[in-house]
Coordinates of C-alpha atoms and ligand atoms in Angstrom, one line a residue:
Chain W
M1115 CA -28.3 0.6 -48.1
S1116 CA -29.2 -2.8 -46.9
G1117 CA -27.6 -6.1 -46.4
S1118 CA -28.1 -9.5 -44.9
W1119 CA -26.0 -10.4 -41.9
N1120 CA -25.2 -13.6 -40.2
A1121 CA -22.8 -14.3 -37.4
S1122 CA -20.4 -16.3 -39.5
A1123 CA -16.9 -16.7 -38.1
R1124 CA -15.8 -13.9 -40.4
F1125 CA -17.0 -10.3 -40.3
P1126 CA -18.3 -8.8 -43.5
E1127 CA -16.1 -6.0 -44.7
F1128 CA -16.7 -2.5 -43.4
H1129 CA -15.0 -0.6 -46.2
P1130 CA -18.0 -0.1 -48.6
L1131 CA -20.0 1.2 -45.7
T1132 CA -17.4 3.5 -44.3
E1133 CA -16.6 4.9 -47.7
A1134 CA -20.2 5.5 -48.4
L1135 CA -20.5 7.3 -45.1
A1136 CA -17.4 9.4 -45.8
S1137 CA -18.6 10.5 -49.2
E1138 CA -19.9 14.0 -49.8
P1139 CA -22.8 14.5 -49.4
P1140 CA -23.4 11.6 -46.8
P1141 CA -26.1 9.1 -47.6
P1142 CA -29.6 10.2 -46.4
G1143 CA -29.9 7.2 -44.1
V1144 CA -28.8 3.7 -43.2
L1145 CA -31.2 0.8 -42.9
L1146 CA -30.0 -2.2 -41.0
E1147 CA -31.6 -5.3 -42.1
A1148 CA -31.0 -8.8 -40.7
S1149 CA -33.5 -11.1 -42.3
G1150 CA -30.8 -13.8 -42.9
L1151 CA -29.6 -13.7 -39.4
S1152 CA -30.1 -16.9 -37.5
R1153 CA -27.8 -16.7 -34.5
W1154 CA -25.8 -13.8 -33.3
D1155 CA -23.4 -13.1 -30.5
S1156 CA -21.5 -10.1 -29.0
R1157 CA -19.4 -9.7 -32.1
F1158 CA -22.5 -8.9 -34.1
V1159 CA -23.7 -6.4 -31.5
A1160 CA -20.2 -4.8 -31.5
A1161 CA -20.3 -4.5 -35.3
V1162 CA -23.7 -2.8 -35.2
A1163 CA -22.6 -0.5 -32.4
R1164 CA -19.6 0.5 -34.5
I1165 CA -21.8 1.3 -37.5
Q1166 CA -24.2 3.3 -35.3
D1167 CA -21.2 5.2 -33.9
L1168 CA -19.9 6.0 -37.4
C1169 CA -23.3 7.2 -38.5
R1170 CA -23.8 9.3 -35.5
R1171 CA -20.6 11.1 -36.2
R1172 CA -21.7 11.8 -39.7
R1173 CA -25.2 12.7 -38.5
V1174 CA -26.8 10.0 -40.7
P1175 CA -30.0 8.5 -39.2
V1176 CA -29.9 4.8 -38.6
D1177 CA -32.9 2.6 -38.8
D1178 CA -32.4 -0.6 -36.7
S1179 CA -36.0 -1.6 -36.3
A1180 CA -35.4 -4.7 -38.4
L1181 CA -32.8 -6.0 -36.0
P1182 CA -33.7 -8.7 -33.4
E1183 CA -35.2 -7.3 -30.3
G1184 CA -32.4 -8.6 -28.1
V1185 CA -29.7 -6.8 -30.2
R1186 CA -31.6 -3.6 -29.9
R1187 CA -32.0 -3.9 -26.2
L1188 CA -28.2 -4.5 -25.8
L1189 CA -27.5 -1.5 -28.0
R1190 CA -29.7 0.7 -25.9
L1191 CA -28.0 -0.5 -22.8
A1192 CA -24.6 0.2 -24.3
T1193 CA -25.5 3.8 -25.2
A1194 CA -27.6 4.5 -22.1
V1195 CA -24.6 6.1 -20.3
P1196 CA -22.9 8.6 -22.7
E1197 CA -19.2 8.1 -23.2
A1198 CA -17.3 9.8 -20.4
S1199 CA -15.4 12.4 -22.4
D1200 CA -13.1 13.7 -19.6
V1201 CA -11.9 10.4 -18.2
R1202 CA -9.7 9.3 -21.1
R1203 CA -6.6 8.0 -19.6
V1204 CA -3.6 10.1 -20.5
G1205 CA -0.9 8.1 -22.0
G1206 CA 0.6 7.2 -25.3
A1207 CA 3.6 8.9 -26.8
K1208 CA 4.6 12.2 -25.5
P1209 CA 7.2 14.4 -27.1
F1210 CA 10.8 13.7 -26.3
L1211 CA 11.3 16.9 -24.3
A1212 CA 8.2 16.3 -22.2
R1213 CA 9.5 12.8 -21.3
L1214 CA 12.9 14.1 -20.5
G1215 CA 11.4 16.8 -18.3
A1216 CA 9.1 14.3 -16.5
G1217 CA 12.0 11.9 -16.1
T1218 CA 14.2 14.6 -14.5
V1219 CA 11.5 15.7 -12.1
R1220 CA 10.9 12.1 -11.2
A1221 CA 14.6 11.5 -10.6
W1222 CA 14.8 14.6 -8.5
E1223 CA 11.8 13.5 -6.4
E1224 CA 13.3 10.0 -6.1
S1225 CA 16.5 11.3 -4.7
L1226 CA 14.7 13.6 -2.3
N1227 CA 12.7 10.6 -1.0
L1228 CA 15.9 8.6 -0.7
F1229 CA 17.4 11.2 1.6
T1230 CA 14.2 12.0 3.5
F1231 CA 14.0 8.4 4.4
L1232 CA 17.6 8.3 5.4
G1233 CA 17.0 11.2 7.6
E1234 CA 14.0 9.5 9.2
V1235 CA 16.0 6.4 9.8
L1236 CA 18.8 8.3 11.4
I1237 CA 16.4 10.2 13.7
A1238 CA 14.8 6.9 14.7
L1239 CA 18.3 5.5 15.5
G1240 CA 19.0 8.6 17.6
R1241 CA 15.7 8.0 19.5
L1242 CA 16.7 4.4 19.9
F1243 CA 20.0 5.3 21.6
Q1244 CA 18.0 7.7 23.9
G1245 CA 15.8 4.8 24.7
K1246 CA 12.7 6.6 23.4
A1247 CA 12.1 4.6 20.2
Q1248 CA 9.0 2.4 19.8
F1249 CA 11.0 -0.7 19.3
R1250 CA 10.4 -4.2 20.5
L1251 CA 13.3 -6.5 21.1
P1252 CA 11.4 -9.7 20.2
D1253 CA 10.8 -8.2 16.7
L1254 CA 14.5 -7.6 16.3
L1255 CA 15.3 -11.2 17.4
L1256 CA 12.7 -12.6 15.0
V1257 CA 14.2 -10.7 12.1
I1258 CA 17.7 -11.8 13.1
Q1259 CA 16.6 -15.3 13.2
Q1260 CA 15.0 -15.2 9.8
T1261 CA 17.8 -13.3 8.1
G1262 CA 20.8 -14.9 9.8
P1263 CA 20.5 -18.6 10.6
G1264 CA 17.7 -18.9 7.9
A1265 CA 20.2 -17.8 5.2
L1266 CA 23.1 -20.1 6.2
G1267 CA 22.2 -22.8 3.7
I1268 CA 22.1 -20.7 0.6
V1269 CA 25.1 -18.6 1.7
A1270 CA 27.1 -21.8 2.2
L1271 CA 26.1 -23.3 -1.2
I1272 CA 26.9 -20.2 -3.2
N1273 CA 30.1 -19.3 -1.5
F1274 CA 31.4 -22.9 -1.7
L1275 CA 30.8 -22.7 -5.4
V1276 CA 32.5 -19.3 -5.6
G1277 CA 35.5 -20.8 -3.8
L1278 CA 35.7 -23.6 -6.4
I1279 CA 35.4 -21.2 -9.3
L1280 CA 38.1 -18.9 -7.9
A1281 CA 40.4 -21.9 -7.4
F1282 CA 39.9 -23.1 -11.0
V1283 CA 40.3 -19.6 -12.4
G1284 CA 43.5 -19.1 -10.4
A1285 CA 44.8 -22.5 -11.4
T1286 CA 44.5 -21.8 -15.1
T1287 CA 46.9 -18.9 -15.0
L1288 CA 49.1 -19.9 -12.1
S1289 CA 49.9 -23.3 -13.4
Q1290 CA 51.5 -21.7 -16.5
F1291 CA 54.2 -20.5 -14.1
G1292 CA 54.3 -23.7 -12.2
A1293 CA 52.9 -21.8 -9.2
T1294 CA 49.8 -23.7 -8.4
I1295 CA 50.5 -23.3 -4.7
F1296 CA 49.5 -19.7 -5.0
V1297 CA 45.9 -20.7 -5.7
A1298 CA 45.5 -20.6 -2.0
D1299 CA 46.5 -16.9 -2.0
T1300 CA 44.1 -16.1 -4.9
V1301 CA 41.2 -17.8 -3.2
A1302 CA 41.9 -16.3 0.2
I1303 CA 42.4 -12.7 -0.9
G1304 CA 39.6 -12.8 -3.5
T1305 CA 37.2 -14.2 -1.0
V1306 CA 38.1 -12.2 2.1
R1307 CA 38.4 -8.8 0.4
E1308 CA 35.6 -9.0 -2.2
M1309 CA 33.7 -12.1 -3.0
G1310 CA 32.6 -13.2 0.4
A1311 CA 30.9 -9.8 1.2
I1312 CA 29.6 -9.2 -2.3
M1313 CA 28.1 -12.7 -2.9
T1314 CA 26.5 -12.7 0.6
A1315 CA 25.1 -9.3 0.1
V1316 CA 23.6 -10.2 -3.3
I1317 CA 22.1 -13.3 -1.9
L1318 CA 20.6 -11.4 1.0
C1319 CA 19.3 -8.7 -1.3
G1320 CA 17.3 -11.3 -3.3
R1321 CA 16.3 -13.2 -0.2
T1322 CA 15.8 -10.7 2.5
G1323 CA 15.7 -7.3 0.8
A1324 CA 12.9 -8.5 -1.5
A1325 CA 11.1 -10.0 1.5
F1326 CA 11.3 -6.7 3.4
A1327 CA 9.9 -4.8 0.5
A1328 CA 7.0 -7.3 0.0
Q1329 CA 6.2 -7.4 3.8
L1330 CA 6.1 -3.6 4.2
G1331 CA 4.4 -3.1 0.8
T1332 CA 1.6 -5.6 1.8
M1333 CA 1.3 -3.8 5.1
K1334 CA 0.9 -0.6 3.2
V1335 CA -1.8 -2.0 1.0
N1336 CA -3.7 -3.4 3.9
E1337 CA -3.5 -0.1 5.7
E1338 CA -1.6 -1.7 8.5
I1339 CA 1.0 1.1 8.3
A1340 CA -1.7 3.7 8.4
A1341 CA -3.1 1.9 11.5
L1342 CA 0.3 2.2 13.2
R1343 CA 0.3 5.9 12.5
T1344 CA -3.1 6.4 13.9
F1345 CA -1.8 5.0 17.2
G1346 CA 1.1 7.4 17.0
I1347 CA 3.5 4.6 16.4
S1348 CA 6.2 5.5 13.9
P1349 CA 6.5 2.8 11.2
V1350 CA 10.2 3.7 10.8
E1351 CA 10.9 3.0 14.5
F1352 CA 8.6 0.0 14.7
L1353 CA 9.2 -1.8 11.4
V1354 CA 12.2 -0.4 9.7
L1355 CA 14.7 -0.1 12.6
P1356 CA 14.5 -3.8 13.6
R1357 CA 15.1 -4.8 10.0
I1358 CA 18.0 -2.5 9.4
I1359 CA 19.7 -3.3 12.8
A1360 CA 19.2 -7.1 12.2
L1361 CA 20.9 -7.0 8.8
V1362 CA 23.7 -4.8 10.0
L1363 CA 24.4 -7.3 12.8
T1364 CA 24.0 -10.5 10.9
M1365 CA 25.7 -9.6 7.6
P1366 CA 29.3 -9.4 9.1
L1367 CA 28.8 -12.8 10.7
L1368 CA 27.4 -14.2 7.5
V1369 CA 30.5 -12.8 5.7
V1370 CA 32.9 -14.6 8.1
F1371 CA 30.9 -17.8 7.5
A1372 CA 31.0 -17.2 3.8
D1373 CA 34.8 -16.7 3.9
L1374 CA 35.3 -20.0 5.6
I1375 CA 33.1 -21.9 3.3
S1376 CA 34.6 -20.4 0.2
I1377 CA 38.2 -21.2 1.3
L1378 CA 37.0 -24.7 2.0
G1379 CA 35.8 -24.8 -1.6
G1380 CA 39.2 -23.7 -2.8
L1381 CA 40.9 -26.3 -0.6
L1382 CA 38.8 -29.0 -2.1
V1383 CA 39.7 -28.1 -5.6
S1384 CA 43.4 -27.7 -5.0
S1385 CA 43.9 -30.8 -2.9
S1386 CA 41.9 -33.0 -5.3
V1387 CA 42.7 -31.6 -8.7
M1388 CA 46.0 -29.8 -8.2
D1389 CA 47.9 -32.0 -5.8
V1390 CA 48.4 -29.3 -3.2
S1391 CA 48.2 -30.9 0.2
P1392 CA 45.6 -29.5 2.6
T1393 CA 48.1 -28.5 5.3
V1394 CA 50.2 -26.5 2.8
Y1395 CA 47.0 -24.9 1.4
I1396 CA 45.9 -23.9 4.9
D1397 CA 49.3 -22.6 5.7
R1398 CA 49.4 -20.4 2.6
T1399 CA 45.9 -19.2 3.3
I1400 CA 46.8 -18.1 6.8
Q1401 CA 49.9 -16.3 5.5
A1402 CA 47.9 -14.6 2.7
I1403 CA 45.1 -13.2 4.8
R1404 CA 46.1 -10.0 6.5
L1405 CA 43.9 -8.8 9.3
K1406 CA 43.2 -5.6 7.5
S1407 CA 41.8 -7.4 4.5
F1408 CA 39.7 -9.6 6.7
L1409 CA 38.3 -6.7 8.6
L1410 CA 37.7 -4.8 5.4
G1411 CA 35.5 -7.6 4.1
V1412 CA 33.6 -7.8 7.4
F1413 CA 33.1 -4.1 7.5
K1414 CA 31.8 -4.1 4.0
G1415 CA 29.4 -6.8 5.0
G1416 CA 27.9 -4.4 7.6
I1417 CA 27.6 -1.6 5.1
F1418 CA 26.0 -3.9 2.5
G1419 CA 23.6 -5.2 5.2
F1420 CA 22.5 -1.6 5.8
L1421 CA 22.1 -1.0 2.0
V1422 CA 20.0 -4.1 1.5
A1423 CA 17.7 -3.4 4.4
Y1424 CA 17.5 0.3 3.6
T1425 CA 16.5 -0.2 0.0
G1426 CA 14.1 -3.0 0.8
C1427 CA 12.4 -1.0 3.5
L1428 CA 12.4 2.2 1.5
R1429 CA 10.6 0.5 -1.5
G1430 CA 8.2 -1.2 0.9
I1431 CA 7.2 2.0 2.7
Q1432 CA 6.9 3.9 -0.6
C1433 CA 4.8 1.1 -2.1
G1434 CA 1.5 2.2 -3.8
S1435 CA -1.8 0.9 -2.5
N1436 CA -2.6 -2.0 -4.7
A1437 CA -1.3 -5.6 -5.2
A1438 CA 0.5 -4.8 -8.4
A1439 CA 2.5 -2.1 -6.6
V1440 CA 3.8 -4.7 -4.1
G1441 CA 5.4 -6.7 -7.0
E1442 CA 6.9 -3.5 -8.4
A1443 CA 8.2 -2.5 -5.0
T1444 CA 9.9 -5.9 -4.6
T1445 CA 11.5 -5.7 -8.1
R1446 CA 12.7 -2.2 -7.4
A1447 CA 14.1 -3.1 -4.0
V1448 CA 16.2 -5.9 -5.5
V1449 CA 17.5 -3.8 -8.4
A1450 CA 18.3 -0.8 -6.2
G1451 CA 19.9 -3.1 -3.6
I1452 CA 22.2 -4.9 -6.0
T1453 CA 23.1 -1.7 -7.8
S1454 CA 24.0 0.1 -4.6
I1455 CA 26.0 -2.9 -3.4
I1456 CA 28.2 -2.8 -6.5
V1457 CA 28.5 1.0 -6.5
F1458 CA 29.6 1.0 -2.9
D1459 CA 32.0 -1.8 -3.5
G1460 CA 33.5 0.3 -6.3
V1461 CA 33.8 3.2 -4.0
F1462 CA 35.5 1.0 -1.4
A1463 CA 38.0 -0.3 -4.0
V1464 CA 39.0 3.2 -4.9
L1465 CA 39.3 4.3 -1.3
C1466 CA 41.3 1.2 -0.3
N1467 CA 43.6 1.8 -3.2
A1468 CA 44.1 5.4 -2.2
L1469 CA 44.6 4.5 1.5
K1470 CA 46.8 1.5 0.6
I1471 CA 44.7 -0.9 2.6
Chain M
M952 CA -18.1 28.4 17.7
N953 CA -20.9 26.3 19.1
P954 CA -19.7 24.7 22.3
D955 CA -21.7 21.7 21.5
T956 CA -19.4 20.8 18.6
Q957 CA -16.8 18.1 18.8
I958 CA -15.4 18.3 15.3
E959 CA -15.9 21.2 13.0
I960 CA -14.9 21.0 9.3
R961 CA -14.4 24.5 8.0
N962 CA -14.1 25.3 4.3
L963 CA -12.1 22.1 3.7
T964 CA -10.6 21.5 0.3
M965 CA -9.0 18.1 -0.1
A966 CA -6.4 17.4 -2.8
Y967 CA -3.8 14.8 -3.8
G968 CA -1.1 17.0 -5.3
D969 CA -2.8 19.0 -8.0
Y970 CA -5.8 16.7 -8.1
V971 CA -8.6 18.3 -6.1
V972 CA -10.9 15.6 -4.7
M973 CA -13.5 17.8 -2.9
R974 CA -13.8 21.5 -2.1
D975 CA -15.6 23.6 0.4
I976 CA -16.8 21.0 2.8
Q977 CA -18.5 22.4 5.9
A978 CA -19.8 20.3 8.7
E979 CA -20.1 19.9 12.4
V980 CA -20.1 16.8 14.4
K981 CA -21.9 16.8 17.8
P982 CA -20.6 14.8 20.7
H983 CA -22.1 11.4 21.4
S984 CA -23.7 11.2 18.0
V985 CA -23.2 9.1 14.9
F986 CA -22.1 11.1 11.9
V987 CA -22.2 9.5 8.5
I988 CA -20.2 10.5 5.5
M989 CA -22.0 9.1 2.4
G990 CA -21.5 9.3 -1.3
G991 CA -20.8 7.0 -4.3
S992 CA -17.6 5.0 -4.7
G993 CA -14.5 7.0 -5.3
C994 CA -16.0 10.4 -4.4
G995 CA -13.5 11.0 -1.6
K996 CA -15.1 9.6 1.6
S997 CA -12.0 7.7 2.7
T998 CA -10.0 10.8 1.8
L999 CA -12.2 12.9 4.1
L1000 CA -11.8 10.3 6.9
R1001 CA -8.0 10.5 6.5
H1002 CA -8.2 14.2 6.8
L1003 CA -10.3 13.9 10.0
I1004 CA -7.8 11.5 11.6
G1005 CA -4.9 13.9 10.8
M1006 CA -3.2 11.7 8.2
I1007 CA -3.5 14.2 5.4
R1008 CA -3.1 17.9 5.8
P1009 CA -5.9 19.9 4.2
A1010 CA -5.0 21.7 1.0
K1011 CA -7.2 24.6 2.3
G1012 CA -9.5 25.1 5.2
E1013 CA -9.3 23.8 8.8
I1014 CA -10.5 20.9 10.9
L1015 CA -11.2 21.9 14.5
Y1016 CA -11.5 19.6 17.5
E1017 CA -13.3 21.2 20.4
G1018 CA -12.6 24.5 18.8
Q1019 CA -8.9 24.0 18.3
S1020 CA -7.5 23.7 14.8
F1021 CA -5.7 20.4 14.5
W1022 CA -2.8 21.6 12.4
S1023 CA -2.0 24.7 14.4
M1024 CA -1.5 22.7 17.6
D1025 CA 2.0 21.8 18.5
D1026 CA 3.3 18.3 18.0
D1027 CA 2.8 17.0 21.5
R1028 CA -0.8 18.2 21.6
R1029 CA -1.5 16.7 18.2
Q1030 CA -0.1 13.4 19.4
Q1031 CA -2.3 13.5 22.5
R1032 CA -5.3 14.3 20.3
L1033 CA -4.6 11.4 18.0
R1034 CA -4.5 9.1 21.0
R1035 CA -8.1 10.0 21.7
F1036 CA -9.1 8.7 18.2
G1037 CA -9.9 5.1 17.4
V1038 CA -9.9 4.1 13.7
L1039 CA -11.3 1.1 12.0
F1040 CA -9.9 0.9 8.4
Q1041 CA -11.8 -0.5 5.5
G1042 CA -10.3 -4.0 5.7
G1043 CA -9.7 -4.1 9.4
A1044 CA -6.0 -3.4 8.8
L1045 CA -4.9 -5.8 11.6
W1046 CA -1.2 -6.2 11.9
S1047 CA -0.8 -9.5 10.2
S1048 CA 2.3 -10.7 12.0
M1049 CA 0.5 -10.5 15.4
T1050 CA -2.3 -12.4 17.0
L1051 CA -5.6 -10.7 17.7
L1052 CA -4.6 -10.4 21.4
E1053 CA -1.3 -8.8 20.5
N1054 CA -3.0 -6.5 18.1
V1055 CA -5.2 -5.1 20.8
S1056 CA -2.4 -5.2 23.4
L1057 CA 0.1 -3.2 21.4
P1058 CA -1.5 0.3 21.8
L1059 CA -2.2 -0.5 25.5
G1060 CA 1.5 -1.4 26.0
E1061 CA 2.6 1.8 24.3
Y1062 CA 0.4 4.2 26.0
T1063 CA -0.7 2.9 29.4
D1064 CA 1.2 2.0 32.6
L1065 CA -0.7 -1.3 33.0
S1066 CA 1.2 -4.4 33.8
A1067 CA 1.5 -7.1 31.2
A1068 CA -1.1 -9.2 32.9
D1069 CA -3.6 -6.3 33.1
I1070 CA -3.0 -5.5 29.4
R1071 CA -3.9 -9.0 28.5
E1072 CA -7.1 -8.8 30.7
V1073 CA -8.2 -5.5 29.0
A1074 CA -7.4 -6.8 25.6
R1075 CA -9.4 -10.0 26.2
L1076 CA -12.3 -7.9 27.4
K1077 CA -12.2 -5.7 24.2
L1078 CA -12.2 -8.8 22.1
A1079 CA -15.1 -10.3 24.1
L1080 CA -17.0 -7.0 23.5
V1081 CA -16.9 -7.6 19.8
G1082 CA -17.8 -11.2 20.1
L1083 CA -14.4 -12.7 19.5
K1084 CA -13.9 -14.5 22.8
G1085 CA -11.8 -17.6 22.2
F1086 CA -10.0 -16.2 19.2
E1087 CA -7.3 -14.4 21.1
D1088 CA -4.5 -16.4 19.7
F1089 CA -5.6 -16.5 16.1
Y1090 CA -3.7 -14.6 13.4
P1091 CA -5.6 -12.3 11.2
S1092 CA -5.1 -14.6 8.2
E1093 CA -6.9 -17.4 10.1
I1094 CA -10.2 -15.6 10.6
S1095 CA -12.9 -14.4 8.2
G1096 CA -13.2 -10.8 6.9
G1097 CA -16.1 -10.0 9.2
M1098 CA -14.1 -11.2 12.2
C1099 CA -11.1 -9.1 11.1
K1100 CA -13.3 -6.0 11.1
R1101 CA -14.6 -6.8 14.5
A1102 CA -11.1 -7.4 15.8
G1103 CA -10.1 -4.1 14.1
L1104 CA -12.9 -2.5 16.1
A1105 CA -11.6 -4.1 19.3
R1106 CA -8.2 -2.6 18.6
A1107 CA -9.7 0.8 17.7
M1108 CA -11.4 0.7 21.1
A1109 CA -8.3 -0.3 23.0
L1110 CA -7.5 3.1 24.4
D1111 CA -11.1 4.0 25.1
P1112 CA -11.2 6.7 22.5
E1113 CA -13.6 9.6 22.5
I1114 CA -14.1 9.5 18.8
L1115 CA -14.3 6.4 16.7
F1116 CA -13.8 6.5 12.9
F1117 CA -15.1 3.7 10.7
D1118 CA -14.4 3.3 7.0
E1119 CA -17.1 1.3 5.3
P1120 CA -17.6 -1.0 8.3
S1121 CA -20.3 -3.1 6.5
A1122 CA -18.6 -3.4 3.1
G1123 CA -18.2 -7.1 2.2
L1124 CA -20.2 -8.4 5.1
D1125 CA -23.3 -10.5 4.9
P1126 CA -26.5 -8.7 5.9
I1127 CA -26.7 -10.3 9.3
S1128 CA -23.1 -9.4 10.3
S1129 CA -23.6 -6.0 8.9
R1130 CA -26.7 -5.5 11.0
N1131 CA -24.9 -6.7 14.1
L1132 CA -22.1 -4.2 13.4
D1133 CA -24.7 -1.4 13.2
D1134 CA -26.1 -2.5 16.5
L1135 CA -22.6 -2.5 18.0
I1136 CA -22.0 1.0 16.7
L1137 CA -25.2 2.3 18.3
E1138 CA -24.3 0.4 21.5
L1139 CA -20.9 2.1 21.6
R1140 CA -22.5 5.5 21.2
D1141 CA -25.0 4.8 24.0
S1142 CA -22.9 2.9 26.5
L1143 CA -19.5 4.6 26.1
G1144 CA -20.8 7.9 25.0
A1145 CA -18.4 7.9 22.0
T1146 CA -18.7 10.1 19.0
I1147 CA -18.7 8.0 15.9
V1148 CA -17.9 9.0 12.4
V1149 CA -18.8 6.4 9.8
V1150 CA -18.1 6.3 6.1
T1151 CA -20.6 4.2 4.3
H1152 CA -22.8 3.9 1.3
E1153 CA -25.0 1.1 2.5
L1154 CA -28.5 2.6 2.7
A1155 CA -29.7 0.2 5.4
S1156 CA -26.9 1.2 7.6
I1157 CA -27.3 4.8 6.9
F1158 CA -30.9 4.9 8.0
A1159 CA -30.2 2.6 11.0
I1160 CA -27.4 4.5 12.6
A1161 CA -27.1 8.1 11.4
D1162 CA -27.9 11.0 13.6
D1163 CA -26.4 13.4 11.1
S1164 CA -24.7 13.1 7.7
I1165 CA -23.2 14.8 4.8
F1166 CA -23.5 13.8 1.2
L1167 CA -20.4 14.1 -1.1
D1168 CA -21.0 14.3 -4.8
P1169 CA -18.1 13.5 -7.2
E1170 CA -19.5 15.4 -10.1
T1171 CA -19.6 18.8 -8.5
R1172 CA -16.7 17.9 -6.3
T1173 CA -18.4 19.2 -3.3
M1174 CA -20.8 18.4 -0.6
Q1175 CA -24.4 18.4 -1.6
A1176 CA -26.4 18.1 1.6
R1177 CA -26.2 17.9 5.3
G1178 CA -28.5 16.6 7.9
N1179 CA -30.3 13.6 9.2
P1180 CA -30.7 11.2 6.2
R1181 CA -34.4 10.6 7.0
E1182 CA -35.0 14.3 6.5
L1183 CA -32.7 14.4 3.5
L1184 CA -35.0 11.9 1.8
H1185 CA -37.3 14.9 1.4
S1186 CA -34.5 17.2 0.4
D1187 CA -35.1 19.4 -2.7
N1188 CA -31.8 18.2 -4.1
P1189 CA -32.6 15.4 -6.6
K1190 CA -29.1 13.9 -6.4
V1191 CA -29.4 13.3 -2.7
R1192 CA -32.9 11.9 -3.0
T1193 CA -31.8 9.6 -5.8
F1194 CA -28.9 8.3 -3.8
L1195 CA -31.0 7.7 -0.6
S1196 CA -33.7 6.0 -2.5
R1197 CA -31.6 3.7 -4.7
G1198 CA -32.1 5.6 -7.9
N1199 CA -35.7 6.3 -7.4
P1200 CA -35.9 10.1 -7.3
S1201 CA -39.5 10.2 -6.1
G1202 CA -38.0 9.8 -2.7
I1203 CA -39.4 6.6 -1.3
P1204 CA -36.5 4.3 -0.3
A1205 CA -36.8 0.8 -1.7
S1206 CA -36.0 -0.9 1.6
H1207 CA -38.2 1.2 3.9
Ligands
ADP2831 N1 -3.1 8.2 -2.4 C1 -3.8 8.8 -3.4 N2 -3.2 9.5 -4.3 C2 -3.8 10.1 -5.3 N3 -5.2 9.9 -5.5 C3 -5.9 9.2 -4.7 C4 -5.2 8.6 -3.5 N4 -6.2 7.9 -2.8 C5 -7.3 8.2 -3.4 N5 -7.1 8.9 -4.5 C6 -8.2 9.4 -5.5 O1 -9.1 10.2 -4.7 C7 -10.4 9.9 -5.0 C8 -11.2 9.6 -3.8 O2 -10.7 8.3 -3.3 P1 -11.4 7.7 -1.9 O3 -11.3 8.8 -0.9 O4 -10.6 6.5 -1.6 O5 -12.8 7.4 -2.4 P2 -14.0 6.6 -1.6 O6 -13.5 6.2 -0.3 O7 -15.1 7.6 -1.5 O8 -14.4 5.5 -2.5 C9 -10.4 8.8 -6.1 O9 -10.6 9.4 -7.3 C10 -9.0 8.2 -6.0 O10 -8.6 7.8 -7.3
MG2832 MG1 -13.1 4.2 0.5

């Protein structure tokens, strides 16, 4: 078999050749001829390599002596190291049961990790109260500064808008009964019990939880965490505790701030659009907010702060050792953080209902 | 046990989960010597180093320090032992949120009773020893890779360790910096009397600093040779000869 090749933009068809090679008995030999070849590039070499591969599998000798010297040298280079047969990456489709099993094992390991880390954090907290933890106050203050005052702007913006939205939503139903004055109650209760804490937690999850995961993940990749360990310094005490404590302290304060701003948003809507005077609005708001509801929101803020910091740090500490893993850790931190916030909020709602808070 | 042995690796098998990296490693490290772990990329050199510094528990076998098995010591003893190690990681692994001075000071603050002023003095001295005088207040991101490694070395030396571990100290450095680092390593051995364990595959470094070495081979998943690299050049193991002579199995290194 022979043929003239040139490196035109389109490859010649392989079918005739593969069919000839597949026939029984196989052809006695393949002669590669390239008299018409003027220029060639890697595509040409790749095509020849593929033919050689096919022939080798069928044990058909190939004569490539007519090919240009450069092509033959490249081919020799490509075949100098035999294909590593045991390094094929495992992957591709596995049977359903295998995937189910692997998924279950992974989920089990994940939850083990979750609780192991929780245990480590609690032990570290215990050591902190005994005054034995490797914990630096300046680190704590720095994280507080970054997560608290640093977040005021975005927390204010979002909660102001949430206040507006609550007021408009309340107005559409309440005005049907001529009870627009109760917009103040809707905004106040909605904000103080739920939205203030949730919105702030979600913002901090995206802003701070992600940052924690990225910071700790990068430290893991750079072996900074390993370096801490070699000095006998516990990464949980040294890195995780300040972050968790900072968020548990700042979140309740941010929630109070968020409540105020959101009520301000409601006030703006009702006084400008719904003709409720600001004094009346404020009066109703003060009557609507019970101390219990307010404290509930603030308390939830503290819990959410813990959840955000915990998931962020957990994903960061668990991060693999390459740059892609840091991105993955960050994503997983945000997803886990927001999920846990909503789940815990649901639990709180059920509990509060049962306890009549 | 030979009383003249600081670290003894006995029948060590290293694994990540089910994946066995190396099996049956045997070696002894003598005090005040430079011990080199060599082998191609990905063969498990860093893994062995992590075993030696107690970060990974052996799948099988033991590591003994002055005759005591590391993992059968109680926790306090193990922590004390760890404090006598200094480790320089592959990229320096400086704590990126701290200045160089703070990096070196942190271990001093944790484990010594020195006053804050004394800690600063000592940390400054360590940085000066590695040629980083004047860079005390720089952050790791503001200095070059070679300087990061030297700063990492200063931090590793902070607590005057008896044993220093280096993971590929000269990787990514230009030949001159790499040469200077080799000289520094020899200086540490001679002036501080430290025992030094170095992971490297740079031939020039290996011949310049090694008193003793082991060669790990990824294909057989075990150690292939032990001894001074100059003697290993004439070893009857072709793999070792090939490695030490840059692929020239006749045994004459290209650079010597
Ligand atoms: N954390 C880990 N988990 C699983 N496998 C690992 C891990 N670290 C390294 N390995 C594997 O162990 C082998 C040895 O790695 P390493 O000790 O880093 O090699 P070297 O330092 O000699 O280049 C490699 O095949 C690597 O893929
Ligand atoms: Mg390595």
